[in-house]
Amino acid sequence: MKQIPYKIYLEESEMPKYWYNLRADMKTKPAPLLNPATGAPMTAQELGGVFCEELVRQELDDTTPFLEIPEEIRGFYKMYRPSPLVRAYCLEEKLQTPAKIYYKFEGNNTSGSHKLNSAIAQAYYAKMQGLKGVTTETGAGQWGTALSMACSYFGLDCKVFMVKVSYEQKPFRREVMRTYGATVTPSPSMTTEVGRRILEAHPGTTGSLGCAISEAVEAATTNPGYRYVLGSVLNQVLLHQSVIGLETKAALDKYEIKPDVIIGCAGGGSNLGGLIAPFMRQKLRGEADYRIVAVEPASCPSFTRGIFAYDFCDTGMICPLAKMYTLGSDFIPAPNHAGGLRFHGMSTTLSQLYHDGYMEAVAVPQVEVFQAAEQFARVEGILPAPESAHAIKVAIDEAERCKQTGEEKTIVFGLTGTGYFDLVAYEKFHDGKMTDYIPTDDDLARSLSKLPKLR
Ligand SMILES: *Cc1c(COP(=O)(O)O)cnc(C)c1O
């Protein structure tokens, strides 16, 4: 067997030329988005009022397996891709495990996460359509940062609605976005109808992702030449993120490595959907089998405690309805939750796959997540994003189990980004001020009671 290097890089010529559309191989397709007013599936024309044309085509296409990555996007990818697939030799050594651990590291770009993979694609299609700019929301700020980088590359205007609490607590992210020319507005704001409505109903609110989405959609539909873009959850985003999994698979194949377990954190599901894409393809086609594990925070447990139903994607209830694992659109994780992954719903594609038994999910409490993050940082050198640390936690647990059983499993996990902008959360952890708040069944029942009633 070939000696496995610390980092497996692909040659430029080995980088993916096509994205892979997982839906093409699913027997049960994800349920369509519905118009909240009529309950009928959203048409391309209706979606086109909010999203870019080509992205609508991608969103609705559940039959074409491979889509060529445009030359310009591949050119941009080359600035920061291929991303390394790292053999975690130091972590294995530290854990004294017979397991072999690999991680795909997506934090090697200024935005610090995988989100740039889709941001550049979405900005490209907006540019091709001749638009002036795009609007979006951002929570912790990774998506807004990635999108402002992508927009400045193509000379597009970028309006970001940033959840107010993050706007105030994460001034550095805000300044990165402004460096790339984006306008950043704390949400809820007085600049939109829905923002004013929310502020009137909840004066002093520090905002939520669902609320910022409502504002960004309104800004896109009321400003001529603008469309709305979203950094996760949607099928098109999973499609662009398939570049993560395709590179991972190519790197593993190069050394004839077959993973047993593939682990990723799940917020809206885009990095996980991307990482598992080519592996899930084999699984769906009966060509190979893998254990696939989604990791979510115990404080926002969409897969493990949510229900599979049509729900709103935003608080303002103006976005299409999606059939997904959800905690209810007005579920907001406890204020002490610092680990990210706070969206109430989940990608429709991953929801369907989970429902059909193709993957597992586990929820982990945040103190243990930060313990895993610190353990990882100390041996592997990288300071992980709290989101990514959810995957680290479960990979370590799996490796510890292998130590007990003596199994030499191969574990692959997604290390989605770096945590330099999350040091307030690390500070809380180091000061022993971090706590776990796990929603009660009553909390969940309350937000789930507001699911839309479909005719
Ligand atoms: C946004 C983000 C996530 C979660 O989003 P998904 O769409 O579930 O991938 C995970 N890690 C990092 C670093 C992020 O920025």
Short mmCIF file of C-alpha atoms and ligand atoms in Angstrom, two decimals:
data_model
loop_
_atom_site.label_atom_id
_atom_site.label_comp_id
_atom_site.label_asym_id
_atom_site.label_seq_id
_atom_site.Cartn_x
_atom_site.Cartn_y
_atom_site.Cartn_z
CA MET A 1 0.00 0.00 0.00
CA LYS A 2 1.15 3.52 -0.82
CA GLN A 3 2.32 5.69 2.08
CA ILE A 4 -0.49 8.13 2.80
CA PRO A 5 0.77 11.72 2.96
CA TYR A 6 -0.33 14.14 5.68
CA LYS A 7 -2.21 16.11 3.09
CA ILE A 8 -3.65 14.69 -0.07
CA TYR A 9 -3.92 17.38 -2.73
CA LEU A 10 -5.36 16.90 -6.20
CA GLU A 11 -3.56 18.17 -9.28
CA GLU A 12 -5.30 21.07 -11.02
CA SER A 13 -6.22 18.68 -13.81
CA GLU A 14 -7.90 16.34 -11.32
CA MET A 15 -10.26 19.00 -9.96
CA PRO A 16 -13.97 18.41 -10.64
CA LYS A 17 -15.30 19.85 -13.89
CA TYR A 18 -18.90 18.99 -13.05
CA TRP A 19 -21.07 19.42 -10.00
CA TYR A 20 -23.08 16.38 -9.02
CA ASN A 21 -26.83 16.68 -8.42
CA LEU A 22 -27.70 14.10 -5.78
CA ARG A 23 -31.43 14.33 -6.50
CA ALA A 24 -30.94 12.69 -9.89
CA ASP A 25 -30.23 9.36 -8.19
CA MET A 26 -32.90 9.57 -5.49
CA LYS A 27 -35.86 7.26 -5.97
CA THR A 28 -38.03 9.43 -3.75
CA LYS A 29 -37.26 13.00 -4.76
CA PRO A 30 -37.37 15.79 -2.21
CA ALA A 31 -40.85 17.33 -2.06
CA PRO A 32 -41.30 20.52 -4.09
CA LEU A 33 -41.32 24.01 -2.59
CA LEU A 34 -44.88 25.28 -2.21
CA ASN A 35 -46.36 28.72 -2.66
CA PRO A 36 -47.51 29.75 0.83
CA ALA A 37 -50.50 31.63 -0.59
CA THR A 38 -51.92 28.85 -2.80
CA GLY A 39 -50.32 25.65 -1.50
CA ALA A 40 -49.32 24.77 -5.11
CA PRO A 41 -45.73 23.92 -6.13
CA MET A 42 -43.67 27.03 -6.86
CA THR A 43 -43.25 27.55 -10.60
CA ALA A 44 -40.02 28.68 -12.23
CA GLN A 45 -41.72 31.98 -12.98
CA GLU A 46 -42.70 32.59 -9.36
CA LEU A 47 -39.23 31.67 -8.11
CA GLY A 48 -37.69 33.86 -10.81
CA GLY A 49 -39.11 36.95 -9.10
CA VAL A 50 -36.88 36.24 -6.11
CA PHE A 51 -33.95 34.15 -7.40
CA CYS A 52 -31.65 34.31 -10.45
CA GLU A 53 -32.95 32.45 -13.53
CA GLU A 54 -30.21 29.86 -13.86
CA LEU A 55 -30.30 29.17 -10.14
CA VAL A 56 -34.05 28.55 -10.37
CA ARG A 57 -33.35 26.03 -13.13
CA GLN A 58 -30.84 24.29 -10.89
CA GLU A 59 -33.24 24.42 -7.96
CA LEU A 60 -35.99 22.66 -9.88
CA ASP A 61 -33.82 20.16 -11.74
CA ASP A 62 -34.00 16.80 -10.03
CA THR A 63 -33.05 14.67 -13.02
CA THR A 64 -29.74 15.93 -14.48
CA PRO A 65 -26.95 14.17 -12.58
CA PHE A 66 -23.95 16.23 -13.71
CA LEU A 67 -23.79 19.95 -14.46
CA GLU A 68 -20.71 21.48 -15.99
CA ILE A 69 -19.00 24.02 -13.71
CA PRO A 70 -18.58 27.18 -15.83
CA GLU A 71 -14.99 28.03 -16.75
CA GLU A 72 -15.06 31.33 -14.78
CA ILE A 73 -16.13 29.56 -11.61
CA ARG A 74 -13.49 26.86 -12.03
CA GLY A 75 -10.96 29.68 -12.46
CA PHE A 76 -12.04 31.23 -9.16
CA TYR A 77 -12.03 27.83 -7.43
CA LYS A 78 -8.37 27.47 -8.41
CA MET A 79 -7.51 30.45 -6.18
CA TYR A 80 -8.30 28.43 -3.07
CA ARG A 81 -9.02 24.88 -4.22
CA PRO A 82 -8.41 22.01 -4.25
CA SER A 83 -8.76 22.03 -0.49
CA PRO A 84 -6.57 19.50 1.32
CA LEU A 85 -7.80 16.15 2.57
CA VAL A 86 -5.75 15.78 5.74
CA ARG A 87 -4.83 12.53 7.44
CA ALA A 88 -5.17 13.37 11.14
CA TYR A 89 -2.08 11.41 12.16
CA CYS A 90 -1.50 13.62 15.22
CA LEU A 91 -5.06 13.22 16.46
CA GLU A 92 -4.92 9.44 15.92
CA GLU A 93 -1.69 9.33 17.88
CA LYS A 94 -3.14 11.42 20.70
CA LEU A 95 -6.25 9.23 20.89
CA GLN A 96 -4.22 6.03 20.57
CA THR A 97 -6.88 4.74 18.22
CA PRO A 98 -6.52 2.14 15.48
CA ALA A 99 -9.01 4.19 13.44
CA LYS A 100 -7.78 6.18 10.48
CA ILE A 101 -9.10 9.72 10.53
CA TYR A 102 -9.27 12.10 7.57
CA TYR A 103 -10.74 15.57 7.35
CA LYS A 104 -11.54 17.75 4.38
CA PHE A 105 -10.49 21.27 5.33
CA GLU A 106 -12.56 24.10 3.84
CA GLY A 107 -11.21 26.96 5.96
CA ASN A 108 -8.32 27.98 3.68
CA ASN A 109 -9.86 31.11 2.21
CA THR A 110 -10.47 34.58 3.62
CA SER A 111 -14.16 33.93 4.30
CA GLY A 112 -12.95 31.01 6.41
CA SER A 113 -15.51 28.42 5.36
CA HIS A 114 -16.96 26.27 2.59
CA LYS A 115 -19.60 28.92 1.85
CA LEU A 116 -17.45 30.53 -0.84
CA ASN A 117 -18.02 27.46 -3.07
CA SER A 118 -21.65 28.43 -3.57
CA ALA A 119 -21.25 32.20 -3.17
CA ILE A 120 -19.04 32.41 -6.25
CA ALA A 121 -21.47 30.33 -8.29
CA GLN A 122 -24.47 32.39 -7.25
CA ALA A 123 -22.68 35.69 -7.92
CA TYR A 124 -21.61 34.40 -11.34
CA TYR A 125 -25.18 33.57 -12.41
CA ALA A 126 -26.41 36.94 -11.12
CA LYS A 127 -23.73 38.64 -13.22
CA MET A 128 -24.60 36.57 -16.31
CA GLN A 129 -28.21 37.66 -15.93
CA GLY A 130 -27.10 41.30 -16.01
CA LEU A 131 -28.29 42.07 -12.49
CA LYS A 132 -27.07 45.06 -10.47
CA GLY A 133 -26.70 43.15 -7.26
CA VAL A 134 -27.95 40.62 -4.75
CA THR A 135 -29.38 40.68 -1.23
CA THR A 136 -28.93 38.14 1.50
CA GLU A 137 -29.01 37.51 5.23
CA THR A 138 -26.20 36.38 7.42
CA GLY A 139 -26.18 35.08 10.98
CA ALA A 140 -22.71 34.66 12.35
CA GLY A 141 -21.38 36.27 9.18
CA GLN A 142 -19.63 33.50 7.24
CA TRP A 143 -22.10 33.51 4.39
CA GLY A 144 -22.20 37.31 4.16
CA THR A 145 -18.41 37.38 4.06
CA ALA A 146 -18.21 34.74 1.35
CA LEU A 147 -20.88 36.48 -0.72
CA SER A 148 -19.22 39.89 -0.46
CA MET A 149 -15.96 38.36 -1.70
CA ALA A 150 -17.78 36.74 -4.62
CA CYS A 151 -19.71 39.91 -5.49
CA SER A 152 -16.65 42.11 -5.47
CA TYR A 153 -14.95 39.64 -7.83
CA PHE A 154 -17.76 40.06 -10.36
CA GLY A 155 -18.43 43.76 -9.66
CA LEU A 156 -21.91 43.21 -8.19
CA ASP A 157 -23.54 45.19 -5.40
CA CYS A 158 -24.15 43.18 -2.24
CA LYS A 159 -26.69 44.07 0.47
CA VAL A 160 -26.36 41.97 3.61
CA PHE A 161 -28.92 41.85 6.43
CA MET A 162 -27.01 40.70 9.47
CA VAL A 163 -28.78 39.35 12.56
CA LYS A 164 -28.56 42.30 14.98
CA VAL A 165 -26.95 40.42 17.85
CA SER A 166 -24.14 39.25 15.56
CA TYR A 167 -23.82 42.70 14.00
CA GLU A 168 -23.13 44.07 17.44
CA GLN A 169 -21.06 41.17 18.78
CA LYS A 170 -19.04 40.42 15.66
CA PRO A 171 -17.84 43.79 14.39
CA PHE A 172 -14.83 42.17 12.72
CA ARG A 173 -16.91 40.07 10.35
CA ARG A 174 -18.84 43.20 9.47
CA GLU A 175 -15.63 44.99 8.57
CA VAL A 176 -14.45 42.14 6.36
CA MET A 177 -17.72 42.41 4.44
CA ARG A 178 -17.34 46.17 4.12
CA THR A 179 -13.77 45.69 2.93
CA TYR A 180 -15.22 43.71 0.04
CA GLY A 181 -17.69 46.52 -0.63
CA ALA A 182 -20.92 45.10 0.85
CA THR A 183 -23.55 47.19 2.65
CA VAL A 184 -24.31 45.60 6.01
CA THR A 185 -27.60 46.40 7.79
CA PRO A 186 -28.46 45.08 11.26
CA SER A 187 -31.72 43.09 11.18
CA PRO A 188 -34.51 43.69 12.01
CA SER A 189 -34.20 47.15 10.50
CA MET A 190 -36.47 50.04 9.64
CA THR A 191 -35.46 49.77 5.97
CA THR A 192 -38.05 47.12 5.11
CA GLU A 193 -41.77 46.72 5.67
CA VAL A 194 -41.31 43.33 7.33
CA GLY A 195 -38.49 44.68 9.52
CA ARG A 196 -40.71 47.52 10.75
CA ARG A 197 -43.54 45.06 11.41
CA ILE A 198 -41.27 42.75 13.44
CA LEU A 199 -39.78 45.68 15.40
CA GLU A 200 -43.24 46.92 16.26
CA ALA A 201 -44.34 43.49 17.50
CA HIS A 202 -41.06 42.75 19.34
CA PRO A 203 -39.35 46.02 20.29
CA GLY A 204 -35.75 45.47 21.36
CA THR A 205 -35.45 42.09 19.62
CA THR A 206 -31.89 41.08 18.73
CA GLY A 207 -33.09 39.41 15.55
CA SER A 208 -32.95 35.94 14.08
CA LEU A 209 -31.92 34.30 10.85
CA GLY A 210 -35.55 33.77 9.81
CA CYS A 211 -36.25 37.46 10.27
CA ALA A 212 -33.16 38.58 8.33
CA ILE A 213 -34.22 36.27 5.47
CA SER A 214 -37.60 38.00 5.32
CA GLU A 215 -35.93 41.40 5.08
CA ALA A 216 -33.43 40.31 2.42
CA VAL A 217 -36.19 38.79 0.27
CA GLU A 218 -38.22 41.98 0.53
CA ALA A 219 -35.18 44.09 -0.40
CA ALA A 220 -34.59 41.91 -3.48
CA THR A 221 -38.18 42.08 -4.70
CA THR A 222 -38.55 45.83 -4.17
CA ASN A 223 -35.21 46.94 -5.69
CA PRO A 224 -35.15 46.62 -9.50
CA GLY A 225 -32.13 44.65 -10.76
CA TYR A 226 -31.68 42.70 -7.53
CA ARG A 227 -32.30 39.08 -6.61
CA TYR A 228 -32.06 37.22 -3.33
CA VAL A 229 -29.43 34.56 -2.70
CA LEU A 230 -29.21 32.04 0.12
CA GLY A 231 -26.13 30.30 1.52
CA SER A 232 -27.56 26.97 2.62
CA VAL A 233 -30.68 24.76 2.68
CA LEU A 234 -31.55 25.08 -1.04
CA ASN A 235 -30.88 22.33 -3.58
CA GLN A 236 -28.74 24.65 -5.72
CA VAL A 237 -26.42 25.24 -2.74
CA LEU A 238 -25.99 21.50 -2.17
CA LEU A 239 -25.24 21.18 -5.88
CA HIS A 240 -22.40 23.74 -5.73
CA GLN A 241 -21.08 22.25 -2.50
CA SER A 242 -20.77 18.84 -4.17
CA VAL A 243 -17.31 20.06 -5.16
CA ILE A 244 -16.27 19.22 -1.55
CA GLY A 245 -17.35 15.59 -1.81
CA LEU A 246 -16.11 15.12 -5.38
CA GLU A 247 -12.64 16.31 -4.40
CA THR A 248 -12.72 14.17 -1.26
CA LYS A 249 -13.69 11.08 -3.24
CA ALA A 250 -11.05 11.72 -5.92
CA ALA A 251 -8.35 12.14 -3.25
CA LEU A 252 -9.40 8.94 -1.45
CA ASP A 253 -9.60 7.00 -4.71
CA LYS A 254 -6.08 8.12 -5.57
CA TYR A 255 -4.83 6.16 -2.57
CA GLU A 256 -7.45 3.41 -2.78
CA ILE A 257 -8.96 4.40 0.55
CA LYS A 258 -12.56 3.44 1.24
CA PRO A 259 -14.20 5.26 4.15
CA ASP A 260 -16.47 3.41 6.57
CA VAL A 261 -18.03 6.45 8.20
CA ILE A 262 -18.58 9.95 6.80
CA ILE A 263 -19.44 12.66 9.31
CA GLY A 264 -20.48 16.27 8.84
CA CYS A 265 -22.11 19.03 10.84
CA ALA A 266 -25.58 20.06 9.76
CA GLY A 267 -27.01 23.56 9.98
CA GLY A 268 -29.03 23.95 6.81
CA GLY A 269 -27.31 20.91 5.37
CA SER A 270 -25.15 22.35 2.58
CA ASN A 271 -21.65 21.23 3.57
CA LEU A 272 -22.91 17.81 4.58
CA GLY A 273 -24.95 17.45 1.39
CA GLY A 274 -21.86 18.43 -0.59
CA LEU A 275 -19.44 16.20 1.28
CA ILE A 276 -21.58 13.08 1.02
CA ALA A 277 -22.83 13.64 -2.55
CA PRO A 278 -20.66 11.16 -4.50
CA PHE A 279 -20.70 8.63 -1.65
CA MET A 280 -24.48 8.83 -1.35
CA ARG A 281 -24.63 8.38 -5.12
CA GLN A 282 -22.97 4.98 -4.78
CA LYS A 283 -25.20 4.14 -1.86
CA LEU A 284 -28.36 5.06 -3.76
CA ARG A 285 -27.21 3.04 -6.76
CA GLY A 286 -26.29 0.04 -4.62
CA GLU A 287 -22.61 0.28 -5.62
CA ALA A 288 -21.12 0.79 -2.17
CA ASP A 289 -22.19 1.32 1.40
CA TYR A 290 -21.12 3.89 3.96
CA ARG A 291 -22.39 5.05 7.32
CA ILE A 292 -23.28 8.71 6.98
CA VAL A 293 -23.77 10.79 10.10
CA ALA A 294 -25.22 14.30 10.42
CA VAL A 295 -24.24 16.13 13.61
CA GLU A 296 -26.42 18.89 14.99
CA PRO A 297 -26.45 20.94 18.19
CA ALA A 298 -28.61 19.60 21.02
CA SER A 299 -29.96 23.14 21.35
CA CYS A 300 -31.26 23.17 17.76
CA PRO A 301 -32.01 19.51 16.99
CA SER A 302 -33.94 19.64 13.68
CA PHE A 303 -33.21 16.06 12.57
CA THR A 304 -33.32 14.29 15.91
CA ARG A 305 -36.29 16.05 17.50
CA GLY A 306 -37.99 17.93 14.69
CA ILE A 307 -40.79 16.62 12.53
CA PHE A 308 -40.83 15.99 8.78
CA ALA A 309 -43.41 18.42 7.46
CA TYR A 310 -43.97 21.47 5.29
CA ASP A 311 -42.87 24.62 7.07
CA PHE A 312 -41.85 28.20 6.42
CA CYS A 313 -38.16 28.92 5.93
CA ASP A 314 -38.41 32.40 7.48
CA THR A 315 -40.06 34.14 10.42
CA GLY A 316 -41.94 36.63 8.25
CA MET A 317 -43.60 33.68 6.48
CA ILE A 318 -43.08 35.13 3.02
CA CYS A 319 -40.72 32.45 1.64
CA PRO A 320 -41.92 29.26 -0.05
CA LEU A 321 -42.82 26.31 2.16
CA ALA A 322 -40.32 23.46 2.24
CA LYS A 323 -40.92 19.87 3.35
CA MET A 324 -38.14 19.25 5.81
CA TYR A 325 -37.23 18.25 9.31
CA THR A 326 -38.17 21.35 11.26
CA LEU A 327 -38.55 22.70 14.78
CA GLY A 328 -41.05 25.33 13.62
CA SER A 329 -40.19 28.62 11.91
CA ASP A 330 -40.29 30.68 15.08
CA PHE A 331 -38.01 28.36 17.00
CA ILE A 332 -34.97 30.32 18.18
CA PRO A 333 -32.16 28.50 20.01
CA ALA A 334 -31.48 29.62 23.59
CA PRO A 335 -29.46 32.86 23.82
CA ASN A 336 -26.53 31.01 25.46
CA HIS A 337 -26.11 28.85 22.35
CA ALA A 338 -22.80 29.88 20.77
CA GLY A 339 -22.04 26.98 18.50
CA GLY A 340 -23.77 28.06 15.28
CA LEU A 341 -25.99 25.72 13.22
CA ARG A 342 -29.05 27.55 14.47
CA PHE A 343 -31.47 27.26 11.55
CA HIS A 344 -34.84 25.73 12.51
CA GLY A 345 -35.14 23.60 9.36
CA MET A 346 -32.98 21.41 7.12
CA SER A 347 -32.28 20.87 3.42
CA THR A 348 -35.21 19.08 1.75
CA THR A 349 -32.80 16.66 0.04
CA LEU A 350 -31.12 15.61 3.28
CA SER A 351 -34.48 15.50 5.04
CA GLN A 352 -35.80 13.02 2.48
CA LEU A 353 -32.63 10.90 2.64
CA TYR A 354 -32.78 10.84 6.42
CA HIS A 355 -36.47 9.98 6.33
CA ASP A 356 -35.72 7.12 3.93
CA GLY A 357 -33.01 5.71 6.20
CA TYR A 358 -29.94 6.56 4.09
CA MET A 359 -28.27 8.52 6.88
CA GLU A 360 -28.15 8.88 10.65
CA ALA A 361 -28.23 11.96 12.84
CA VAL A 362 -26.94 12.73 16.29
CA ALA A 363 -27.30 15.82 18.50
CA VAL A 364 -24.44 16.94 20.73
CA PRO A 365 -24.33 19.48 23.58
CA GLN A 366 -22.11 22.52 23.08
CA VAL A 367 -19.72 22.17 26.04
CA GLU A 368 -18.60 18.78 24.68
CA VAL A 369 -18.31 20.34 21.23
CA PHE A 370 -15.92 22.99 22.51
CA GLN A 371 -13.94 20.36 24.42
CA ALA A 372 -13.50 18.48 21.15
CA ALA A 373 -12.58 21.72 19.36
CA GLU A 374 -9.85 22.45 21.87
CA GLN A 375 -8.53 18.89 21.80
CA PHE A 376 -8.36 19.05 18.01
CA ALA A 377 -6.74 22.50 17.90
CA ARG A 378 -4.00 21.38 20.27
CA VAL A 379 -2.89 18.46 18.14
CA GLU A 380 -3.85 19.31 14.56
CA GLY A 381 -3.00 23.01 14.76
CA ILE A 382 -6.18 24.33 13.16
CA LEU A 383 -8.53 26.47 15.27
CA PRO A 384 -11.88 25.04 14.16
CA ALA A 385 -15.17 26.89 13.74
CA PRO A 386 -17.64 25.80 16.45
CA GLU A 387 -19.88 24.46 13.68
CA SER A 388 -17.09 22.23 12.38
CA ALA A 389 -16.33 21.10 15.92
CA HIS A 390 -19.66 19.26 15.99
CA ALA A 391 -18.25 16.91 13.39
CA ILE A 392 -14.92 16.70 15.24
CA LYS A 393 -16.76 15.68 18.41
CA VAL A 394 -18.51 12.76 16.73
CA ALA A 395 -15.38 11.71 14.79
CA ILE A 396 -13.46 11.57 18.07
CA ASP A 397 -16.27 9.57 19.70
CA GLU A 398 -16.15 7.12 16.81
CA ALA A 399 -12.35 6.82 17.05
CA GLU A 400 -12.63 6.21 20.82
CA ARG A 401 -15.09 3.40 20.13
CA CYS A 402 -12.61 1.88 17.68
CA LYS A 403 -10.02 1.95 20.44
CA GLN A 404 -12.30 -0.18 22.57
CA THR A 405 -13.25 -2.63 19.85
CA GLY A 406 -9.91 -2.65 18.05
CA GLU A 407 -11.61 -1.89 14.73
CA GLU A 408 -9.46 -0.08 12.15
CA LYS A 409 -12.28 1.98 10.71
CA THR A 410 -11.65 4.77 8.25
CA ILE A 411 -13.42 7.94 9.33
CA VAL A 412 -13.82 10.98 7.10
CA PHE A 413 -15.26 14.22 8.40
CA GLY A 414 -15.83 17.71 7.07
CA LEU A 415 -13.84 20.48 8.73
CA THR A 416 -15.92 23.31 7.34
CA GLY A 417 -14.04 26.33 8.61
CA THR A 418 -11.91 28.25 11.07
CA GLY A 419 -13.00 29.85 14.32
CA TYR A 420 -11.06 33.13 14.51
CA PHE A 421 -14.28 35.13 14.61
CA ASP A 422 -15.78 32.88 17.27
CA LEU A 423 -13.37 33.73 20.04
CA VAL A 424 -16.08 35.21 22.23
CA ALA A 425 -17.60 31.73 22.32
CA TYR A 426 -14.19 30.18 23.03
CA GLU A 427 -13.73 32.76 25.81
CA LYS A 428 -17.01 31.70 27.42
CA PHE A 429 -15.88 28.11 27.22
CA HIS A 430 -12.46 28.82 28.75
CA ASP A 431 -14.01 30.90 31.54
CA GLY A 432 -16.33 28.02 32.39
CA LYS A 433 -19.32 30.19 31.54
CA MET A 434 -20.62 28.05 28.74
CA THR A 435 -23.73 26.06 29.54
CA ASP A 436 -25.92 23.62 27.69
CA TYR A 437 -29.51 24.49 27.16
CA ILE A 438 -31.50 21.71 25.63
CA PRO A 439 -35.02 22.70 24.64
CA THR A 440 -37.78 20.91 26.53
CA ASP A 441 -40.51 18.96 24.77
CA ASP A 442 -42.84 21.81 25.68
CA ASP A 443 -40.54 24.37 24.01
CA LEU A 444 -40.59 22.32 20.83
CA ALA A 445 -44.32 21.63 20.99
CA ARG A 446 -44.90 25.38 21.20
CA SER A 447 -42.99 26.24 18.02
CA LEU A 448 -44.21 23.12 16.21
CA SER A 449 -47.84 24.02 16.93
CA LYS A 450 -47.44 26.89 14.46
CA LEU A 451 -46.64 24.75 11.43
CA PRO A 452 -48.71 25.84 8.42
CA LYS A 453 -51.91 23.88 7.90
CA LEU A 454 -51.97 22.71 4.32
CA ARG A 455 -55.19 22.19 2.49
C1 LIG B 1 -22.51 27.95 7.67
C2 LIG B 1 -21.56 27.02 8.24
C3 LIG B 1 -21.93 25.70 8.59
C4 LIG B 1 -23.33 25.17 8.50
O1 LIG B 1 -24.02 25.32 7.32
P1 LIG B 1 -24.43 24.09 6.39
O2 LIG B 1 -25.26 24.70 5.33
O3 LIG B 1 -25.18 23.14 7.24
O4 LIG B 1 -23.20 23.52 5.86
C5 LIG B 1 -20.96 24.86 9.07
N1 LIG B 1 -19.69 25.27 9.24
C6 LIG B 1 -19.30 26.52 8.93
C7 LIG B 1 -17.88 26.90 9.16
C8 LIG B 1 -20.22 27.43 8.41
O5 LIG B 1 -19.83 28.66 8.11
#
